PDB file of C-alpha atoms in Angstrom:
ATOM      1  CA  MET A   1       0.030  -0.069   0.015  1.00 55.00           C
ATOM      2  CA  GLY A   2       1.285   3.464  -0.956  1.00 62.00           C
ATOM      3  CA  ASN A   3       0.311   6.871  -0.041  1.00 67.00           C
ATOM      4  CA  GLY A   4      -1.537   7.712  -3.153  1.00 64.00           C
ATOM      5  CA  LEU A   5       1.225   9.903  -4.556  1.00 72.00           C
ATOM      6  CA  THR A   6       3.406   9.110  -7.505  1.00 79.00           C
ATOM      7  CA  LYS A   7       7.236   9.233  -7.691  1.00 78.00           C
ATOM      8  CA  GLU A   8       8.608  12.459  -9.056  1.00 80.00           C
ATOM      9  CA  LEU A   9      10.971  11.381 -11.975  1.00 82.00           C
ATOM     10  CA  ASN A  10      12.054  14.768 -13.058  1.00 83.00           C
ATOM     11  CA  PRO A  11      15.654  14.959 -11.894  1.00 86.00           C
ATOM     12  CA  ASN A  12      15.566  18.780 -11.952  1.00 89.00           C
ATOM     13  CA  SER A  13      12.570  18.892  -9.448  1.00 85.00           C
ATOM     14  CA  ALA A  14      12.932  19.551  -5.811  1.00 85.00           C
ATOM     15  CA  LYS A  15       9.719  17.697  -5.179  1.00 83.00           C
ATOM     16  CA  GLN A  16       9.576  14.260  -3.764  1.00 80.00           C
ATOM     17  CA  PHE A  17       6.196  13.279  -5.210  1.00 80.00           C
ATOM     18  CA  GLY A  18       4.305  13.841  -8.361  1.00 77.00           C
ATOM     19  CA  ALA A  19       0.602  13.681  -9.200  1.00 75.00           C
ATOM     20  CA  VAL A  20      -1.890  12.218  -6.841  1.00 74.00           C
ATOM     21  CA  GLU A  21      -3.486   8.933  -7.931  1.00 72.00           C
ATOM     22  CA  THR A  22      -7.222   8.636  -7.584  1.00 72.00           C
ATOM     23  CA  LEU A  23      -9.810   5.955  -7.855  1.00 71.00           C
ATOM     24  CA  ASN A  24     -13.452   6.696  -8.451  1.00 68.00           C
ATOM     25  CA  PHE A  25     -16.277   4.545  -7.192  1.00 73.00           C
ATOM     26  CA  GLU A  26     -19.171   6.610  -8.573  1.00 68.00           C
ATOM     27  CA  ARG A  27     -22.467   4.875  -9.089  1.00 76.00           C
ATOM     28  CA  LYS A  28     -22.758   6.614 -12.560  1.00 77.00           C
ATOM     29  CA  THR A  29     -20.096   7.396 -15.061  1.00 76.00           C
ATOM     30  CA  VAL A  30     -18.507  10.871 -14.610  1.00 77.00           C
ATOM     31  CA  ASN A  31     -16.182  12.109 -17.199  1.00 83.00           C
ATOM     32  CA  LEU A  32     -13.313  14.548 -16.774  1.00 80.00           C
ATOM     33  CA  LYS A  33     -15.226  17.330 -18.621  1.00 85.00           C
ATOM     34  CA  GLU A  34     -18.091  17.131 -16.076  1.00 87.00           C
ATOM     35  CA  LEU A  35     -15.650  17.199 -13.165  1.00 86.00           C
ATOM     36  CA  HIS A  36     -13.854  20.219 -14.669  1.00 88.00           C
ATOM     37  CA  ASP A  37     -17.158  22.007 -15.452  1.00 93.00           C
ATOM     38  CA  ALA A  38     -18.105  21.498 -11.671  1.00 91.00           C
ATOM     39  CA  ASP A  39     -14.717  22.957 -10.632  1.00 90.00           C
ATOM     40  CA  ALA A  40     -13.902  19.574  -8.933  1.00 86.00           C
ATOM     41  CA  ILE A  41     -10.719  19.254 -10.806  1.00 84.00           C
ATOM     42  CA  VAL A  42      -8.097  21.147 -12.817  1.00 82.00           C
ATOM     43  CA  ILE A  43      -7.107  19.809 -16.284  1.00 79.00           C
ATOM     44  CA  ILE A  44      -3.304  21.066 -16.728  1.00 77.00           C
ATOM     45  CA  ILE A  45      -2.634  19.485 -20.087  1.00 73.00           C
ATOM     46  CA  LYS A  46      -5.461  19.706 -22.629  1.00 69.00           C
ATOM     47  CA  ASP A  47      -5.858  17.901 -25.979  1.00 71.00           C
ATOM     48  CA  LEU A  48      -4.541  14.638 -24.811  1.00 64.00           C
ATOM     49  CA  GLN A  49      -4.960  11.656 -27.091  1.00 69.00           C
ATOM     50  CA  PRO A  50      -5.493   8.049 -26.000  1.00 66.00           C
ATOM     51  CA  LEU A  51      -2.484   5.729 -26.456  1.00 63.00           C
TER      52      LEU A  51
END
């Protein structure tokens, strides 16, 4: 079990941790746009494409 934080891989960063990992157990599907529109999250990088 971890602390929910990711490891910072940037050697030039003074931070120990990177992004927070989340797991969502909603009863209905909520997409990132809906969360962003509700000011529940901040999307930093826009126009990402699936791998």
